[in-house]
mmCIF file of C-alpha atoms in Angstrom:
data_model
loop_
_atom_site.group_PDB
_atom_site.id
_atom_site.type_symbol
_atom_site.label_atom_id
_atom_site.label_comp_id
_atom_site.label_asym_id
_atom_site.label_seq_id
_atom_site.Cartn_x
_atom_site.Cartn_y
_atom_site.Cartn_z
ATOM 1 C CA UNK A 1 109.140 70.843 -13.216
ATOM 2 C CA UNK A 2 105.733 70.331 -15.091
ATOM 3 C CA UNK A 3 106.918 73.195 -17.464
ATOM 4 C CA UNK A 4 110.482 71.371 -18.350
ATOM 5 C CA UNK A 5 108.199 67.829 -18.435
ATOM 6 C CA UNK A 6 105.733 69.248 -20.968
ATOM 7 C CA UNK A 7 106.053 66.270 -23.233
ATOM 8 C CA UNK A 8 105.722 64.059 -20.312
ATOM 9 C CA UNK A 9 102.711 61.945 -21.185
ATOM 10 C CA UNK A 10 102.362 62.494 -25.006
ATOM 11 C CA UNK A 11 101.291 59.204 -26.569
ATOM 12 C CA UNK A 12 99.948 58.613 -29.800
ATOM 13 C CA UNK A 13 100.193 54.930 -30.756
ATOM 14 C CA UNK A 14 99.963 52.408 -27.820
ATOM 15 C CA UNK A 15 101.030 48.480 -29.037
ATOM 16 C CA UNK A 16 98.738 45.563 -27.802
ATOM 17 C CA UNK A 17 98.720 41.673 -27.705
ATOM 18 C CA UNK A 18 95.690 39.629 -27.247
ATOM 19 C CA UNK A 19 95.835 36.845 -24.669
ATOM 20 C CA UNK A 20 95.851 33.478 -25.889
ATOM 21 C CA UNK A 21 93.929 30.369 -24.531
ATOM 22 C CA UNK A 22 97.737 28.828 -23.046
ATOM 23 C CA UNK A 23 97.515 32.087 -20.730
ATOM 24 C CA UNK A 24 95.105 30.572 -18.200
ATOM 25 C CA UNK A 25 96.988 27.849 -16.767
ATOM 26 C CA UNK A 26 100.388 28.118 -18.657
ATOM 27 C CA UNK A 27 101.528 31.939 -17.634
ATOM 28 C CA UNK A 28 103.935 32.597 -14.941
ATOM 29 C CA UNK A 29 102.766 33.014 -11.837
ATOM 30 C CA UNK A 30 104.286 34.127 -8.448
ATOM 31 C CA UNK A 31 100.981 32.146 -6.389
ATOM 32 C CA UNK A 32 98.226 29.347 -7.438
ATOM 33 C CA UNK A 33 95.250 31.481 -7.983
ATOM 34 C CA UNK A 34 93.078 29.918 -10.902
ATOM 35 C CA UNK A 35 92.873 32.480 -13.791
ATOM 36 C CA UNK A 36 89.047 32.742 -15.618
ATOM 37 C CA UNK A 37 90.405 32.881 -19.039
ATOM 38 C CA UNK A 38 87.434 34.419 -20.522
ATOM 39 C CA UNK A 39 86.502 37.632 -18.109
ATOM 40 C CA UNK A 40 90.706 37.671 -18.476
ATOM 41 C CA UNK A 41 90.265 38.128 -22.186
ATOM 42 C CA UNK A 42 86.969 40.446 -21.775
ATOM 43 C CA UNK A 43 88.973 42.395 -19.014
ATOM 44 C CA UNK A 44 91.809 42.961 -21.219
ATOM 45 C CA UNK A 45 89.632 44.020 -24.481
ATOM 46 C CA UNK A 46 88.012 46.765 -21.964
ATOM 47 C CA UNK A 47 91.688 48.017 -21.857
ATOM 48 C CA UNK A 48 92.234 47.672 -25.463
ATOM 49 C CA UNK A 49 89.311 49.868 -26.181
ATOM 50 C CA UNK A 50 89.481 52.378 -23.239
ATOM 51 C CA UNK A 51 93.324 53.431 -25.329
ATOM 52 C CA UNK A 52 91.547 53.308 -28.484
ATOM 53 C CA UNK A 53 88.133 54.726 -28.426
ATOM 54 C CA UNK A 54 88.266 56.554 -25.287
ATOM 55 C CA UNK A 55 91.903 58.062 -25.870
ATOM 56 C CA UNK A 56 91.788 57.897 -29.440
ATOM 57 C CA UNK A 57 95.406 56.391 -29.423
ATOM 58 C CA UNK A 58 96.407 54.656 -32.980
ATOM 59 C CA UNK A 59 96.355 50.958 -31.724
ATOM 60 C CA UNK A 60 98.872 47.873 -33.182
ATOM 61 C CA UNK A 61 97.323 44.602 -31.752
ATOM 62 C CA UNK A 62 99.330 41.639 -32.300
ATOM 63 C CA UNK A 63 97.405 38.735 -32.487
ATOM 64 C CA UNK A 64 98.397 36.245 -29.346
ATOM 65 C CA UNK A 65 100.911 33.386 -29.515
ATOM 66 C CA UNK A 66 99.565 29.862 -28.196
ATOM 67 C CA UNK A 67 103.258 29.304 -27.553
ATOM 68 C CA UNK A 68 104.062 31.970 -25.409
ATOM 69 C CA UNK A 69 101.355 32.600 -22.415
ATOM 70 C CA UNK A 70 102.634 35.382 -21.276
ATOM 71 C CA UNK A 71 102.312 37.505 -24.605
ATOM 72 C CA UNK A 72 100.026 39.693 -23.366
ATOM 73 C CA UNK A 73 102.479 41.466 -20.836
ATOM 74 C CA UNK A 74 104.301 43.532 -24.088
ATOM 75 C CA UNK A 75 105.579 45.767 -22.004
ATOM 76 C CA UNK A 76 108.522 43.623 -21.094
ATOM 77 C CA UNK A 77 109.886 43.047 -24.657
ATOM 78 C CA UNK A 78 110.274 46.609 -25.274
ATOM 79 C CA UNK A 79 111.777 50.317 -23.901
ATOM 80 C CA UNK A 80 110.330 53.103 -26.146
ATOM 81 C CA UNK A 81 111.515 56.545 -25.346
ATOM 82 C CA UNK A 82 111.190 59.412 -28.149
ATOM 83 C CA UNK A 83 112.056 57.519 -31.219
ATOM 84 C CA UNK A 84 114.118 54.830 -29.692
ATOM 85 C CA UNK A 85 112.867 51.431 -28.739
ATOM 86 C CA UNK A 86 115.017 48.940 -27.060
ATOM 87 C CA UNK A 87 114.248 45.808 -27.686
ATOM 88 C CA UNK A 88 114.769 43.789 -24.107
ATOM 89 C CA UNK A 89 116.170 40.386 -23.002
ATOM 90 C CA UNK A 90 113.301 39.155 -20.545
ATOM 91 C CA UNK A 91 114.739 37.902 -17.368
ATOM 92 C CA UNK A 92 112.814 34.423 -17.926
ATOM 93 C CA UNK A 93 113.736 32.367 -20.795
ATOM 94 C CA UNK A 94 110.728 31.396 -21.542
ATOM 95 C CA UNK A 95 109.419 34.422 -22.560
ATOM 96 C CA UNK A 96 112.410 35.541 -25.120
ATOM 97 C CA UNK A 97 110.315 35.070 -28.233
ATOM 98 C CA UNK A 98 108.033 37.505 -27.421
ATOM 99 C CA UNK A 99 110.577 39.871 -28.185
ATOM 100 C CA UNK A 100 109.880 38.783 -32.419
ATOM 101 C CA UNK A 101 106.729 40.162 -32.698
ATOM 102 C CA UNK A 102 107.379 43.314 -31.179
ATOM 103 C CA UNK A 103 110.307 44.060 -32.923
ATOM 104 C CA UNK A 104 108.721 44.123 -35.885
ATOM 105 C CA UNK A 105 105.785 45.978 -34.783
ATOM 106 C CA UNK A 106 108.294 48.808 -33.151
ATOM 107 C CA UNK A 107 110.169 48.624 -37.279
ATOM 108 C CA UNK A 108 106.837 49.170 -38.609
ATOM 109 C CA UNK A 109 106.326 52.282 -36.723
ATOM 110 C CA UNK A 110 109.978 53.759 -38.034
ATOM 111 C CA UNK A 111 111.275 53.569 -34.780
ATOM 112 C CA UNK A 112 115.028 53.308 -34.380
ATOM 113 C CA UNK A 113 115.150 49.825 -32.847
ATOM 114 C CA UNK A 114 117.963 48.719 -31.162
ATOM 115 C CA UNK A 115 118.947 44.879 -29.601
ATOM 116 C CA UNK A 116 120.002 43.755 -26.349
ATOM 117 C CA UNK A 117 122.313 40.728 -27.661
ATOM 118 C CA UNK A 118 124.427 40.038 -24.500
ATOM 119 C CA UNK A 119 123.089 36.977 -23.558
ATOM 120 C CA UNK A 120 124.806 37.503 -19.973
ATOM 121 C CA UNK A 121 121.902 40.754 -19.638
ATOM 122 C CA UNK A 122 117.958 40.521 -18.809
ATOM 123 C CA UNK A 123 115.670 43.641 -18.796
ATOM 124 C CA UNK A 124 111.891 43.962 -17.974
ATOM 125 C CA UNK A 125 110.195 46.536 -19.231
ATOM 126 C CA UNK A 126 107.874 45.886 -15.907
ATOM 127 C CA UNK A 127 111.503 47.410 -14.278
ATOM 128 C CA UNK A 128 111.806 50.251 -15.783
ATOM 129 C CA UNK A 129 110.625 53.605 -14.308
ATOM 130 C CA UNK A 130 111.127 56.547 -16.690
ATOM 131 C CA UNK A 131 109.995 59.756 -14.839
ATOM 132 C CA UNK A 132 110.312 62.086 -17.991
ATOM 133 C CA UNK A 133 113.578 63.620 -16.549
ATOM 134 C CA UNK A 134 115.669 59.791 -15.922
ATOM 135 C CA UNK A 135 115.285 55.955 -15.265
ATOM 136 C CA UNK A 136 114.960 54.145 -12.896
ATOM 137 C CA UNK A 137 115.755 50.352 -13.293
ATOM 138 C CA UNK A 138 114.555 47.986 -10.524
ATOM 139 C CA UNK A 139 117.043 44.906 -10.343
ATOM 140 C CA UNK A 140 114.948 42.044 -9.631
ATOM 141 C CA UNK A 141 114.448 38.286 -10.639
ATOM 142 C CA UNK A 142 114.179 39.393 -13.905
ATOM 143 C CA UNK A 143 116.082 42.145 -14.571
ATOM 144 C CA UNK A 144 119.766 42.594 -13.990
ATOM 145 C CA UNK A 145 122.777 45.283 -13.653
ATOM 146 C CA UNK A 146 124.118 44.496 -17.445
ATOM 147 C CA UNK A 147 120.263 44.869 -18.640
ATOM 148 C CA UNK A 148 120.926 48.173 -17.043
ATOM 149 C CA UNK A 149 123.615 49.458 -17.785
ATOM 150 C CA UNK A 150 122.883 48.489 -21.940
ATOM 151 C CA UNK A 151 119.562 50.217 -21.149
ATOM 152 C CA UNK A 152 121.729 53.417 -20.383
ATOM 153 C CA UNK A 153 123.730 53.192 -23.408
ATOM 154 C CA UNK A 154 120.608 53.039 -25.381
ATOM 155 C CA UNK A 155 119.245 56.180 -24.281
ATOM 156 C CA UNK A 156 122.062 58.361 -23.414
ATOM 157 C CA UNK A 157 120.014 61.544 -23.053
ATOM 158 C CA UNK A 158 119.356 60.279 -19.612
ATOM 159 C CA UNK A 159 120.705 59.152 -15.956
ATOM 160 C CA UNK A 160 120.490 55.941 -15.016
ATOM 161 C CA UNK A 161 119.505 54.572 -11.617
ATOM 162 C CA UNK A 162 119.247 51.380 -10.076
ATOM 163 C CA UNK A 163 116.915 50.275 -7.473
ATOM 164 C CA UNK A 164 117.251 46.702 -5.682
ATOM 165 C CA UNK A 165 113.636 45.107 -5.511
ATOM 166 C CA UNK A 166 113.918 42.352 -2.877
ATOM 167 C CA UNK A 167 109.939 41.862 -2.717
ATOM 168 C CA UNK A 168 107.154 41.420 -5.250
ATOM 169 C CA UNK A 169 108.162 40.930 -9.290
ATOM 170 C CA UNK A 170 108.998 44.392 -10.845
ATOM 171 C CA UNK A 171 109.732 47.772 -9.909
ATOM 172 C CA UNK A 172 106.565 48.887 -11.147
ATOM 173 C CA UNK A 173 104.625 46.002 -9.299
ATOM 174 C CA UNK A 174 104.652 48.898 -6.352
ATOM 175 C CA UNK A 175 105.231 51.990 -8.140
ATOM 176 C CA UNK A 176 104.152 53.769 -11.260
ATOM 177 C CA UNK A 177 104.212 57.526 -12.656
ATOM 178 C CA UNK A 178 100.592 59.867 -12.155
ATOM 179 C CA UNK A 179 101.846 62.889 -13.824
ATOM 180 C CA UNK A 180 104.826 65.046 -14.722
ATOM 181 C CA UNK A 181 107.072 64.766 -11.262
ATOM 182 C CA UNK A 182 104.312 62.505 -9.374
ATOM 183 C CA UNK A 183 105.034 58.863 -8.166
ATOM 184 C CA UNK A 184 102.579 56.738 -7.432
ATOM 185 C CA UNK A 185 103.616 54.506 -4.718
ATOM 186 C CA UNK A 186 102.575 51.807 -2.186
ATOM 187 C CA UNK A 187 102.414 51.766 0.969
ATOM 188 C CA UNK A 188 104.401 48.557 2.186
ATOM 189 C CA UNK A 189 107.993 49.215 3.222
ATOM 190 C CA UNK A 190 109.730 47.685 0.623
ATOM 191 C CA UNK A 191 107.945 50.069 -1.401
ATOM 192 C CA UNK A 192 108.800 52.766 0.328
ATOM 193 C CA UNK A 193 112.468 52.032 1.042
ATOM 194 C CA UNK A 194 112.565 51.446 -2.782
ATOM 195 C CA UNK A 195 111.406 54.986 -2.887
ATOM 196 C CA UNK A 196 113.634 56.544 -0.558
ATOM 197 C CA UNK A 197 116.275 55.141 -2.918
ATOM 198 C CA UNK A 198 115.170 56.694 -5.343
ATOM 199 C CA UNK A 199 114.514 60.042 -3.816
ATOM 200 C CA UNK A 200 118.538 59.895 -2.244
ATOM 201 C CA UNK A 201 120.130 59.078 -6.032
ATOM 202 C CA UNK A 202 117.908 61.311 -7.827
ATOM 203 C CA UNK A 203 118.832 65.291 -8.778
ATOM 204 C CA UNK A 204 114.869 66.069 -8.944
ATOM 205 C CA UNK A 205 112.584 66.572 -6.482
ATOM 206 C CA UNK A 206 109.479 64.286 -7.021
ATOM 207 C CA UNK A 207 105.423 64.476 -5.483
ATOM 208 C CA UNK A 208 104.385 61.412 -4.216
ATOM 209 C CA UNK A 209 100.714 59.828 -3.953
ATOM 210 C CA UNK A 210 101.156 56.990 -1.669
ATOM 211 C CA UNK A 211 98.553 54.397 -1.672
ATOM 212 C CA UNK A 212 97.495 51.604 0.639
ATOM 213 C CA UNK A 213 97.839 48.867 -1.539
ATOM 214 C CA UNK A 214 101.033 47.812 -4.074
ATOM 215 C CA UNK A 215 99.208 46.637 -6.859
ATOM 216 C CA UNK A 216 97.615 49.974 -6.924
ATOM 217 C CA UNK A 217 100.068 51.763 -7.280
ATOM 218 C CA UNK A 218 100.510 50.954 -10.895
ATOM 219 C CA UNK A 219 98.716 53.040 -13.307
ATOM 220 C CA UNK A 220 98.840 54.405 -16.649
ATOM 221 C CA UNK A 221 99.654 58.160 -17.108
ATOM 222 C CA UNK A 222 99.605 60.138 -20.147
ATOM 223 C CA UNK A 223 98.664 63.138 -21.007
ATOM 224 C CA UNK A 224 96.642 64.117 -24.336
ATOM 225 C CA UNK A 225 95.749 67.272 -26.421
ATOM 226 C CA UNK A 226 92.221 66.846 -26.395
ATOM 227 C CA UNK A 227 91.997 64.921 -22.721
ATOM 228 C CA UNK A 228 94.571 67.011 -20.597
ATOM 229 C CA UNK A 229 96.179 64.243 -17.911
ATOM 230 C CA UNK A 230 94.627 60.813 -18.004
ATOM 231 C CA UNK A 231 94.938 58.259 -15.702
ATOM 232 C CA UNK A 232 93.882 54.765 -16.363
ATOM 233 C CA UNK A 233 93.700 52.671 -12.829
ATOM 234 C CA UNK A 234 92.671 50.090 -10.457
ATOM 235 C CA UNK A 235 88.690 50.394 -9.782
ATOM 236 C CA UNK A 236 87.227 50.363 -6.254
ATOM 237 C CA UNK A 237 86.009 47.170 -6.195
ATOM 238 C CA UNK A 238 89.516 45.865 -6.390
ATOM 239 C CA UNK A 239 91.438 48.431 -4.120
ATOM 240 C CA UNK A 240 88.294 50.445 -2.637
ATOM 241 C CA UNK A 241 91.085 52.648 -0.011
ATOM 242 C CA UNK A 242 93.443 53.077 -3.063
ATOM 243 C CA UNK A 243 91.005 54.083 -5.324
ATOM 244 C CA UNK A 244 89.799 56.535 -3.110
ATOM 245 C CA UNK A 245 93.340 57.877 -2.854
ATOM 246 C CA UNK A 246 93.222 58.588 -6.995
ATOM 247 C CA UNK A 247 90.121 60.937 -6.419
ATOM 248 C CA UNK A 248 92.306 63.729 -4.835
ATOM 249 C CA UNK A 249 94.102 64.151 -8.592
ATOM 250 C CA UNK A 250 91.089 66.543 -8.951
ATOM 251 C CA UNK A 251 92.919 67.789 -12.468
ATOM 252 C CA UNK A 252 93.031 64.448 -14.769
ATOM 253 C CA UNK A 253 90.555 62.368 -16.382
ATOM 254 C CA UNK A 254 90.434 59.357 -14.010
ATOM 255 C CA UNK A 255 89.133 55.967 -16.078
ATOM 256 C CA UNK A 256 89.123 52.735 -13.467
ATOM 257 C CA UNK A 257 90.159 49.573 -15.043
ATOM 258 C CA UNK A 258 90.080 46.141 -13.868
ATOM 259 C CA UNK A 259 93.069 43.695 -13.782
ATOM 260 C CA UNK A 260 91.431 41.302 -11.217
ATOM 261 C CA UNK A 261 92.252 38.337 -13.493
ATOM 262 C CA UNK A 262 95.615 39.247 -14.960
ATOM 263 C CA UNK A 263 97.133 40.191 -11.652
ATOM 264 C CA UNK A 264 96.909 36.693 -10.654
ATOM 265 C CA UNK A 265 99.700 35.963 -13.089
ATOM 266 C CA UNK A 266 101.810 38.963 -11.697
ATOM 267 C CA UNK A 267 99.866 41.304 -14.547
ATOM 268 C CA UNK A 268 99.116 44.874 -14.046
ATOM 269 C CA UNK A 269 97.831 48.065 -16.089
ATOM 270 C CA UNK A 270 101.192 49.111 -17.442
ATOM 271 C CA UNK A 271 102.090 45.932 -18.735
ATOM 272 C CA UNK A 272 99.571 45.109 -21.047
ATOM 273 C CA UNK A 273 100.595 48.407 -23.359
ATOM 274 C CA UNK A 274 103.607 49.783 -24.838
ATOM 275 C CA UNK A 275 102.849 53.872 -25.336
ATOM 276 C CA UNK A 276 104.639 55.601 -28.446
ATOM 277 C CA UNK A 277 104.961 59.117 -29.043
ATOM 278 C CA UNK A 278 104.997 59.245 -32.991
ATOM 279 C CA UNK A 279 105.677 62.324 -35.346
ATOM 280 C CA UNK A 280 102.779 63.493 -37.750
ATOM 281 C CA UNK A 281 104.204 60.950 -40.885
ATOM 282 C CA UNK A 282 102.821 57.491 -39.458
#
């Protein structure tokens, strides 16, 4: 598989959005944990700089939007595969308007940009699992069969599978990609049951890491001409039995990150980035 996934990985721009001061005590939230603004906004420029000087990725940061909290979380507003970027419908309303700024970021960067305008369809990007050979596409609170199904139509190239997600936010609040054919999952049994779905409507076989904890299980994989595989993760003082789990990938470049403040509003590592793969011109 890791020979037909070659590409799998390949990033060279990554899009950003700082977090604004509304963020704090206006963003979503599944609990009623109080959010530090400021270590969330040192946190999150950590990231920012661990894709740009670390990586060396070409980085767009959008400035933040007082008006929309949860700004930060781009990946939602957007599905970029090769040159394609499909601009979603979030499942909650209040977050449709970030979808303006990235759109414009994604023209910039001469991607072929396509709408969702059914207003009867919502997509996360937080639900979308793309393994490098298909999607998967959690259906959740925020994401629905129509999002789906105009998901599929957008990138044709590739099967389409859905996966119910009856606990936690997104698909990817359990689950996440570690390298060409290798899920990162957790542990609880929704997760795994989400997996074994998965695993039944898929043609390819798939590794799995499984680790302890959910949250862990989201990571950012990519792999890079001058790094080899990277994987950006939680950090032991968060998950100390998951991030033991992430020392076995004895191959990549491991780089702990903390989310300890964001994933009190439902944040993780994927969500704060959407990863491009851009030809030599930009």
């Amino acid at each position: 598989m890791a020979g037909l996934m070659a590409g799998f990985g390949n990033f060279t721009h990554a899009v950003v959005r700082a977090i604004p001061a509304s963020f704090a005590k206006e963003a979503l939230r599944t609990n009623c944990l109080e959010v530090d603004l400021v270590k969330a906004q040192r946190e999150h420029e950590h990231y920012v700089g661990v894709l740009k000087h670390k990586l060396g990725l070409q980085v767009l940061e959008l400035p933040a939007d007082e008006s929309l909290p949860d700004c930060v979380f781009v990946e939602d507003a957007a599905v970029v595969c090769g040159d394609t970027a499909l601009i979603t419908r979030p499942g909650a309303a209040s977050r449709r308007n970030e979808t303006d700024a990235m759109k414009k970021a994604l023209t910039e960067l001469s991607l072929n940009v396509v709408e969702m305008d059914d207003e009867t369809a919502t997509l996360d990007g937080g639900d979308v699992l793309f393994t490098g050979r298909e999607f998967f596409v959690g259906l959740s609170k925020r994401t629905n069969q129509r999002g789906a199904e105009i998901l599929a139509d957008a990138f044709k190239d590739y099967a389409v599978s859905t996966v119910p997600v009856l606990d936690g936010l997104h698909l990817k609040s359990f689950c996440s990609m570690a390298g060409p054919g290798l899920i990162v999952i957790g542990s609880s049994e929704p997760a795994q049951r989400a997996l074994k779905i998965m695993q039944q409507m898929s043609d390819h076989r798939y590794d799995k890491l499984t680790v302890p904890d959910d949250l862990a299980a989201n990571c950012v994989y990519m792999n890079l001409p001058s790094k080899g595989h990277v994987l950006l993760h939680c950090t032991p003082e968060e998950y100390p039995e998951s991030a033991k789990v992430f020392e076995k990938l004895k191959d990549h470049m491991l780089i702990p990150v903390s989310n300890s403040e964001k994933v009190k509003v439902d944040g993780a590592l994927t969500c704060c980035s959407v990863l491009i793969n851009k030809r030599a011109e930009i």
